Coordinates of N, CA, C and O in Angstrom, one line a residue:
M1 N 115.8 25.8 15.8 CA 115.1 27.0 16.1 C 114.5 26.8 16.9 O 113.7 25.6 17.3
T2 N 114.5 27.7 18.1 CA 113.3 27.7 19.5 C 111.8 27.6 18.7 O 111.3 28.8 17.7
D3 N 110.7 27.2 18.9 CA 109.4 26.9 18.6 C 108.8 28.5 19.9 O 108.8 28.5 20.5
P4 N 108.3 29.3 18.7 CA 107.9 30.2 19.4 C 106.7 30.7 20.2 O 106.2 31.4 21.2
R5 N 106.1 29.1 20.8 CA 104.7 28.9 21.3 C 105.7 28.9 22.3 O 105.1 28.5 23.6
I6 N 106.8 28.9 22.9 CA 107.2 27.9 24.3 C 107.5 29.3 24.4 O 108.5 30.3 24.3
V7 N 107.0 29.8 25.8 CA 107.6 30.4 26.6 C 108.2 30.0 27.6 O 108.3 29.3 28.2
A8 N 109.6 30.9 27.9 CA 110.7 30.6 28.5 C 110.3 30.9 30.1 O 109.6 32.4 30.2
R9 N 110.7 29.8 30.7 CA 110.0 30.5 32.8 C 111.4 30.5 33.4 O 111.9 29.4 32.9
G10 N 111.3 31.5 34.4 CA 111.8 31.4 35.4 C 111.9 31.7 36.8 O 110.5 33.1 36.4
I11 N 112.6 31.6 37.3 CA 112.4 31.9 38.9 C 113.1 33.1 38.8 O 114.1 33.3 38.9
L12 N 112.2 33.7 40.5 CA 113.4 35.5 40.6 C 113.8 35.0 41.5 O 112.7 34.7 42.7
D13 N 114.6 35.2 42.0 CA 114.6 35.0 43.4 C 114.7 36.5 44.2 O 113.7 37.3 43.3
T14 N 114.9 36.6 45.5 CA 114.1 37.7 46.1 C 114.4 39.1 46.1 O 114.2 40.0 45.6
S15 N 115.7 39.5 46.0 CA 116.7 40.6 45.0 C 116.1 40.9 44.1 O 115.7 42.1 43.7
T16 N 116.2 40.2 42.7 CA 115.1 40.3 41.9 C 113.8 40.9 41.7 O 113.8 42.0 40.6
V17 N 113.0 40.7 43.0 CA 111.8 40.8 42.9 C 111.7 42.1 43.7 O 110.9 43.1 43.0
I18 N 112.7 42.2 44.2 CA 112.4 43.3 45.2 C 112.9 44.8 43.7 O 112.5 45.9 44.4
L19 N 113.8 44.6 43.6 CA 114.4 45.4 42.8 C 113.5 45.4 41.1 O 114.1 46.6 40.1
L20 N 112.6 44.7 40.5 CA 112.3 44.9 39.5 C 111.7 45.9 39.4 O 111.7 46.2 37.8
G21 N 110.9 47.6 39.7 CA 110.3 48.2 39.5 C 111.7 49.0 39.3 O 111.8 50.4 38.4
R22 N 113.1 48.9 39.4 CA 114.6 49.7 39.2 C 115.2 49.4 38.5 O 116.3 50.0 37.7
L23 N 115.0 47.9 36.7 CA 115.3 47.7 36.4 C 115.7 47.8 35.3 O 114.9 48.4 35.2
A24 N 116.6 47.6 34.5 CA 117.1 48.9 33.9 C 116.4 48.4 32.2 O 116.5 48.8 31.1
D25 N 116.5 47.3 32.3 CA 116.3 46.0 31.4 C 115.8 45.3 31.5 O 116.5 43.8 32.3
D26 N 114.1 44.5 31.1 CA 113.6 43.9 31.7 C 113.7 43.4 30.2 O 112.8 42.0 31.0
T27 N 114.3 43.4 29.2 CA 114.1 42.0 28.7 C 115.2 40.5 28.7 O 115.5 40.2 28.5
A28 N 116.1 41.2 29.8 CA 117.1 40.3 30.6 C 115.9 39.2 31.6 O 116.6 38.1 31.9
L29 N 114.1 39.4 31.9 CA 113.7 38.6 32.8 C 113.5 37.3 31.7 O 113.0 37.8 30.7
P30 N 112.4 36.7 32.3 CA 111.7 35.3 31.3 C 110.2 36.3 30.5 O 110.5 36.9 31.8
D31 N 110.2 35.6 30.1 CA 109.0 36.1 29.6 C 107.6 35.0 30.7 O 106.3 36.2 30.9
E32 N 107.8 34.2 31.5 CA 107.1 33.7 32.4 C 107.7 34.0 34.0 O 108.2 32.9 34.2
P33 N 107.6 35.4 34.3 CA 108.3 35.3 35.6 C 107.8 34.5 36.5 O 106.2 34.5 36.9
L34 N 108.1 33.3 37.9 CA 108.1 33.0 38.3 C 108.7 33.7 39.8 O 109.6 33.6 40.4
I35 N 108.3 33.1 40.9 CA 108.6 33.3 42.6 C 108.4 31.6 43.8 O 107.4 30.8 43.0
T36 N 109.2 31.5 44.7 CA 108.9 30.7 45.0 C 108.2 31.0 46.5 O 108.1 32.1 46.8
A37 N 108.0 30.0 47.0 CA 107.0 30.7 48.6 C 108.0 31.4 49.4 O 107.9 31.7 50.1
V38 N 109.6 30.5 49.3 CA 110.5 30.8 50.3 C 110.6 31.8 50.0 O 111.0 32.7 51.1
T39 N 110.1 32.7 49.1 CA 110.6 34.1 48.5 C 109.4 35.4 49.2 O 110.3 36.0 49.7
L40 N 108.6 34.6 49.4 CA 107.2 35.0 50.0 C 107.7 35.1 51.3 O 107.2 36.3 52.4
A41 N 108.0 34.0 51.8 CA 108.8 34.0 53.5 C 109.7 34.7 53.7 O 109.6 35.7 54.7
E42 N 110.8 35.1 52.9 CA 111.1 36.0 52.9 C 111.4 37.0 53.2 O 111.6 38.1 53.6
L43 N 110.1 38.1 52.3 CA 109.6 39.0 51.5 C 108.9 39.9 53.3 O 109.1 40.4 53.6
S44 N 108.0 38.3 54.0 CA 107.5 38.8 55.1 C 108.3 38.7 56.8 O 107.8 39.5 57.2
V45 N 109.2 38.6 56.2 CA 110.1 39.0 57.1 C 110.2 40.6 57.4 O 111.0 41.4 58.4
G46 N 110.5 41.0 56.4 CA 111.2 42.6 56.2 C 110.5 43.4 57.0 O 110.6 43.9 58.0
P47 N 108.5 43.1 56.9 CA 109.0 44.6 57.0 C 108.3 44.0 58.6 O 108.7 45.0 59.7
L48 N 108.3 42.8 59.6 CA 108.9 42.7 60.9 C 110.0 43.3 61.4 O 109.9 43.4 63.0
V49 N 111.0 43.5 60.1 CA 112.6 43.8 60.8 C 112.7 45.3 60.8 O 113.8 45.2 61.0
A50 N 112.3 46.2 60.1 CA 112.8 47.4 59.5 C 113.0 47.9 60.7 O 112.4 47.8 61.8
S51 N 113.3 48.9 60.9 CA 114.0 50.0 61.9 C 113.1 51.2 62.3 O 113.0 51.5 63.1
D52 N 112.4 51.0 60.7 CA 111.8 52.7 60.7 C 110.3 52.3 60.0 O 109.6 51.3 59.1
E53 N 109.5 53.3 60.5 CA 108.1 53.2 59.9 C 107.6 53.7 57.8 O 107.6 52.2 57.5
S54 N 109.1 54.1 57.5 CA 109.4 53.7 55.7 C 109.7 53.0 55.5 O 109.2 52.6 54.3
E55 N 110.6 52.2 56.7 CA 111.3 50.8 55.7 C 110.3 50.2 56.3 O 110.3 49.1 54.7
R56 N 109.3 50.1 57.0 CA 108.9 48.7 57.1 C 107.4 49.3 55.7 O 107.1 47.9 56.0
A57 N 106.9 50.8 55.6 CA 106.4 50.1 54.6 C 106.5 50.0 53.2 O 105.9 49.2 52.2
A58 N 107.8 50.2 52.9 CA 108.2 49.9 51.7 C 108.5 48.3 51.7 O 107.6 48.4 50.5
R59 N 108.9 47.9 52.1 CA 109.0 46.4 53.0 C 107.3 45.5 52.3 O 107.6 44.7 52.0
Q60 N 106.5 45.9 53.4 CA 105.2 45.3 53.3 C 104.5 45.8 52.0 O 104.5 44.8 51.4
A61 N 104.8 46.7 50.8 CA 104.9 47.2 49.9 C 105.1 45.9 48.7 O 104.1 45.5 47.9
H62 N 106.9 45.8 48.8 CA 107.2 44.9 48.4 C 106.3 43.2 48.3 O 105.7 42.6 47.4
L63 N 106.3 42.9 49.3 CA 105.0 41.6 50.2 C 104.3 41.8 49.0 O 103.5 40.5 47.9
Q64 N 103.3 42.6 49.7 CA 102.0 42.8 48.8 C 101.7 42.8 47.6 O 101.3 41.9 47.2
Q65 N 103.1 43.1 46.5 CA 103.1 43.8 45.5 C 103.3 41.8 44.9 O 102.8 41.1 44.0
A66 N 104.0 41.1 45.5 CA 104.3 39.9 45.5 C 103.2 39.0 44.8 O 103.3 38.2 44.7
E67 N 102.2 39.4 46.4 CA 101.4 38.3 46.6 C 100.0 38.8 45.7 O 99.9 37.5 45.8
A68 N 100.5 39.9 45.1 CA 99.1 40.2 44.3 C 99.9 39.6 42.4 O 99.1 38.9 41.8
D69 N 101.3 39.7 42.0 CA 101.0 38.9 40.9 C 101.8 38.0 41.2 O 101.9 37.2 38.9
F70 N 102.1 37.4 41.5 CA 102.5 35.7 41.0 C 101.9 34.7 42.0 O 101.3 35.0 43.0
D71 N 101.9 33.4 41.5 CA 101.8 32.3 42.4 C 102.2 31.6 43.1 O 103.3 30.9 42.2
P72 N 103.4 31.3 43.4 CA 104.1 30.7 43.7 C 104.5 29.3 43.8 O 103.8 28.9 44.0
L73 N 105.5 28.8 43.1 CA 105.7 27.4 43.4 C 106.3 26.9 44.7 O 107.1 27.5 45.3
P74 N 105.7 26.2 45.2 CA 106.1 25.5 47.1 C 107.3 24.9 46.9 O 107.8 24.5 45.9
F75 N 108.1 24.6 48.0 CA 109.1 24.2 49.4 C 108.3 22.7 49.4 O 107.8 22.4 50.3
D76 N 108.5 21.6 48.3 CA 107.5 20.9 48.3 C 109.0 19.4 48.6 O 109.9 19.8 49.0
A77 N 108.5 17.8 48.7 CA 108.7 17.4 48.8 C 110.0 16.7 47.5 O 111.4 16.6 47.9
A78 N 110.0 17.1 46.6 CA 111.2 17.6 45.9 C 112.4 18.8 45.6 O 113.2 18.3 45.7
A79 N 111.9 20.3 46.1 CA 112.6 21.2 46.5 C 113.3 20.1 47.8 O 114.1 20.5 47.7
A80 N 112.5 19.8 48.6 CA 114.1 19.2 50.0 C 114.6 18.3 49.7 O 115.5 18.4 50.3
R81 N 114.5 17.3 48.3 CA 115.3 16.2 48.4 C 116.1 17.3 47.3 O 117.7 17.2 47.4
A82 N 116.0 18.5 46.7 CA 117.0 19.1 45.7 C 117.9 20.1 46.7 O 119.0 20.1 46.8
F83 N 117.2 20.3 47.8 CA 118.0 21.2 48.6 C 119.4 20.6 49.2 O 120.3 21.1 49.6
G84 N 119.2 19.4 49.2 CA 120.5 18.4 50.1 C 121.5 18.7 48.9 O 122.8 18.5 49.3
R85 N 120.8 18.2 47.5 CA 122.1 18.4 46.5 C 122.4 19.6 46.5 O 124.1 20.0 46.4
V86 N 122.1 20.6 46.1 CA 122.2 22.4 47.1 C 123.5 22.5 47.9 O 124.2 23.4 48.3
A87 N 122.7 22.2 49.1 CA 123.8 22.0 50.1 C 125.6 21.3 49.9 O 126.3 22.0 51.1
A88 N 124.9 20.3 49.6 CA 126.3 19.8 49.2 C 127.5 20.5 48.0 O 128.3 20.4 48.7
S89 N 126.4 20.9 47.1 CA 127.3 21.7 46.4 C 127.7 22.7 46.9 O 129.4 23.6 46.6
R90 N 126.8 24.0 47.9 CA 127.5 24.5 48.2 C 128.5 24.3 49.3 O 129.7 25.1 49.7
R91 N 128.5 23.3 50.2 CA 130.1 23.2 51.5 C 131.2 22.3 49.9 O 132.0 23.0 51.0
Q92 N 131.3 21.7 49.0 CA 132.1 21.5 48.7 C 132.7 22.7 48.3 O 134.0 22.4 47.9
T93 N 132.0 23.7 47.9 CA 133.0 24.9 47.5 C 133.3 26.0 48.3 O 133.5 26.9 48.6
G94 N 133.2 25.5 49.6 CA 133.6 26.2 51.4 C 132.3 27.3 52.2 O 132.5 27.4 52.6
R95 N 131.3 27.1 51.6 CA 130.7 27.7 51.5 C 129.3 27.5 52.6 O 129.2 25.6 52.6
K96 N 128.9 28.2 53.5 CA 128.3 27.5 55.0 C 126.3 27.3 53.9 O 126.1 28.7 53.9
T97 N 125.3 26.5 54.2 CA 124.0 26.5 53.5 C 123.4 27.4 54.2 O 122.4 27.8 54.4
S98 N 123.7 27.8 55.6 CA 123.1 27.9 57.1 C 122.9 29.5 57.0 O 122.5 30.2 56.5
A99 N 124.3 29.9 55.8 CA 124.5 31.5 56.0 C 123.3 32.0 55.4 O 123.1 33.5 55.2
R100 N 122.8 31.1 54.0 CA 122.0 32.0 53.1 C 121.2 30.6 53.0 O 120.6 30.4 51.9
S101 N 120.8 30.4 53.8 CA 119.4 29.1 53.4 C 118.0 29.8 52.9 O 118.0 29.0 51.9
Y102 N 117.5 31.3 53.5 CA 117.0 31.1 51.6 C 117.2 31.0 50.8 O 116.7 31.1 49.6
D103 N 118.8 31.2 50.0 CA 118.8 31.4 49.2 C 118.5 29.8 48.6 O 118.6 29.3 47.5
A104 N 119.9 29.3 49.1 CA 119.6 28.0 49.0 C 118.4 26.8 49.2 O 118.0 26.3 48.2
M105 N 117.4 27.4 49.3 CA 116.1 26.4 49.1 C 115.0 27.3 48.0 O 114.4 26.6 47.1
I106 N 115.6 28.6 47.4 CA 115.3 29.1 46.5 C 115.9 28.1 45.1 O 115.6 27.8 44.4
A107 N 116.9 28.4 45.7 CA 117.7 28.1 44.1 C 117.4 25.9 43.9 O 116.9 25.1 42.8
A108 N 117.1 25.2 45.2 CA 116.1 24.0 45.7 C 115.3 23.9 45.0 O 114.9 22.9 43.9
T109 N 114.5 24.6 44.8 CA 112.9 25.1 44.2 C 113.7 25.1 42.4 O 112.4 24.4 41.8
A110 N 114.1 25.6 42.6 CA 114.5 26.1 41.0 C 115.3 24.6 40.1 O 115.1 24.1 39.2
V111 N 115.8 24.4 41.3 CA 116.7 22.5 40.2 C 115.5 21.8 40.6 O 115.6 20.8 39.1
A112 N 114.7 21.5 41.1 CA 114.0 20.8 41.9 C 112.7 20.7 40.1 O 112.3 19.7 39.9
N113 N 113.0 21.7 40.1 CA 111.5 22.6 38.7 C 111.9 22.3 37.3 O 111.6 23.3 36.4
A114 N 114.0 22.3 38.0 CA 114.3 22.1 36.4 C 114.1 24.0 35.5 O 113.7 23.7 34.4
L115 N 114.0 24.3 36.0 CA 113.9 26.3 35.9 C 115.1 26.7 36.1 O 116.3 27.0 36.9
P116 N 115.3 28.0 34.8 CA 117.3 28.7 35.4 C 116.6 29.7 36.3 O 115.1 30.3 36.9
L117 N 117.5 30.5 37.4 CA 116.9 31.1 38.6 C 118.0 32.8 38.0 O 118.7 32.4 37.6
Y118 N 116.5 33.9 37.9 CA 117.1 35.0 37.6 C 117.5 35.2 38.7 O 116.8 36.2 39.6
T119 N 118.5 36.2 38.9 CA 119.0 36.8 39.9 C 120.0 38.0 39.7 O 121.0 38.1 38.3
C120 N 119.8 39.3 40.0 CA 120.8 40.5 40.5 C 122.4 40.0 41.2 O 123.0 40.4 41.5
N121 N 122.3 38.8 42.2 CA 123.3 38.8 42.8 C 123.7 37.2 42.5 O 124.0 36.5 43.1
P122 N 124.5 36.6 41.3 CA 124.5 35.8 40.9 C 125.4 35.0 41.8 O 126.0 33.3 41.6
A123 N 126.5 35.7 42.5 CA 127.3 35.2 42.9 C 127.1 34.5 43.8 O 127.6 33.5 45.3
D124 N 125.6 34.7 45.0 CA 125.2 34.1 45.5 C 125.3 33.0 45.6 O 124.0 31.9 46.2
F125 N 124.3 32.3 43.8 CA 124.2 30.9 43.5 C 125.8 30.3 43.0 O 124.9 29.5 41.7
S126 N 126.6 31.1 42.6 CA 127.3 29.9 42.0 C 128.2 28.9 43.1 O 127.7 28.7 43.6
G127 N 128.1 27.8 41.9 CA 128.8 27.4 42.4 C 127.8 25.5 43.4 O 128.7 24.6 43.3
I128 N 126.9 25.6 42.3 CA 125.7 25.2 42.7 C 125.4 24.1 41.8 O 125.5 24.6 40.5
D129 N 125.0 23.2 42.0 CA 125.3 22.0 41.0 C 123.3 21.6 40.3 O 123.0 22.3 41.2
D130 N 123.5 22.3 39.0 CA 121.9 21.6 38.2 C 121.8 23.2 38.1 O 120.8 23.0 38.1
L131 N 122.3 24.2 38.9 CA 121.6 25.3 38.6 C 122.1 26.0 37.5 O 122.5 26.7 37.5
E132 N 120.9 26.8 36.6 CA 121.5 27.2 36.0 C 121.0 29.2 35.4 O 119.7 29.2 36.3
V133 N 121.9 29.7 36.2 CA 122.0 30.9 37.2 C 122.1 31.8 35.4 O 123.1 31.6 34.8
M134 N 121.0 32.7 35.9 CA 121.1 34.1 34.5 C 120.7 34.9 35.0 O 120.8 35.7 36.0
P135 N 121.8 36.1 35.1 CA 122.2 37.0 35.6 C 121.1 38.2 34.9 O 121.5 38.1 33.9
I136 N 120.6 39.4 36.1 CA 120.2 40.4 35.7 C 121.2 41.7 36.3 O 121.5 41.2 37.2
P137 N 121.3 42.3 34.9 CA 121.5 43.4 35.6 C 121.2 43.7 36.7 O 120.4 45.0 36.6
A138 N 121.9 44.6 37.6 CA 121.1 45.2 38.5 C 121.2 47.3 38.3 O 122.5 47.5 38.6
P139 N 120.0 47.3 38.9 CA 120.4 48.9 39.2 C 121.1 49.8 38.9 O 121.4 49.4 40.3
A140 N 121.1 50.8 39.0 CA 122.3 51.6 39.7 C 121.5 51.8 41.0 O 120.6 52.2 41.0
L141 N 122.8 52.4 42.1 CA 122.5 52.5 43.5 C 122.4 54.1 42.9 O 122.9 54.8 42.5
G142 N 120.7 54.5 44.1 CA 120.7 56.0 43.9 C 118.9 56.3 44.1 O 118.3 55.7 44.5

């Protein structure tokens, strides 16, 4: 039996952070959701590359909400070492690490901290050794 004092912790990937307000079932999320500094980096790019003011404002709002709600896990030396294992896993499955470098760094942070990764895009993280991927049902488009 699981000790009820143990809080389930897990890392949310960037897509899940963006979709948080639209998720139909938030019980699929960890009790203690965490993000990585890499997610903040990825979110910070969004407003700078938006094609119009409305999209820029929405992306800026996501960034500011994430900064307010989370104290991100760093991409530290342990994550850098785990990144090597993540990159090797991705190459063994025929995927290029550089094509999804943010995802690989988020996965490495999860591996380094022995935490599951919660994502609406589980295929983005398939085949990575030592990574526990927790799929989150994506909200309906519209």
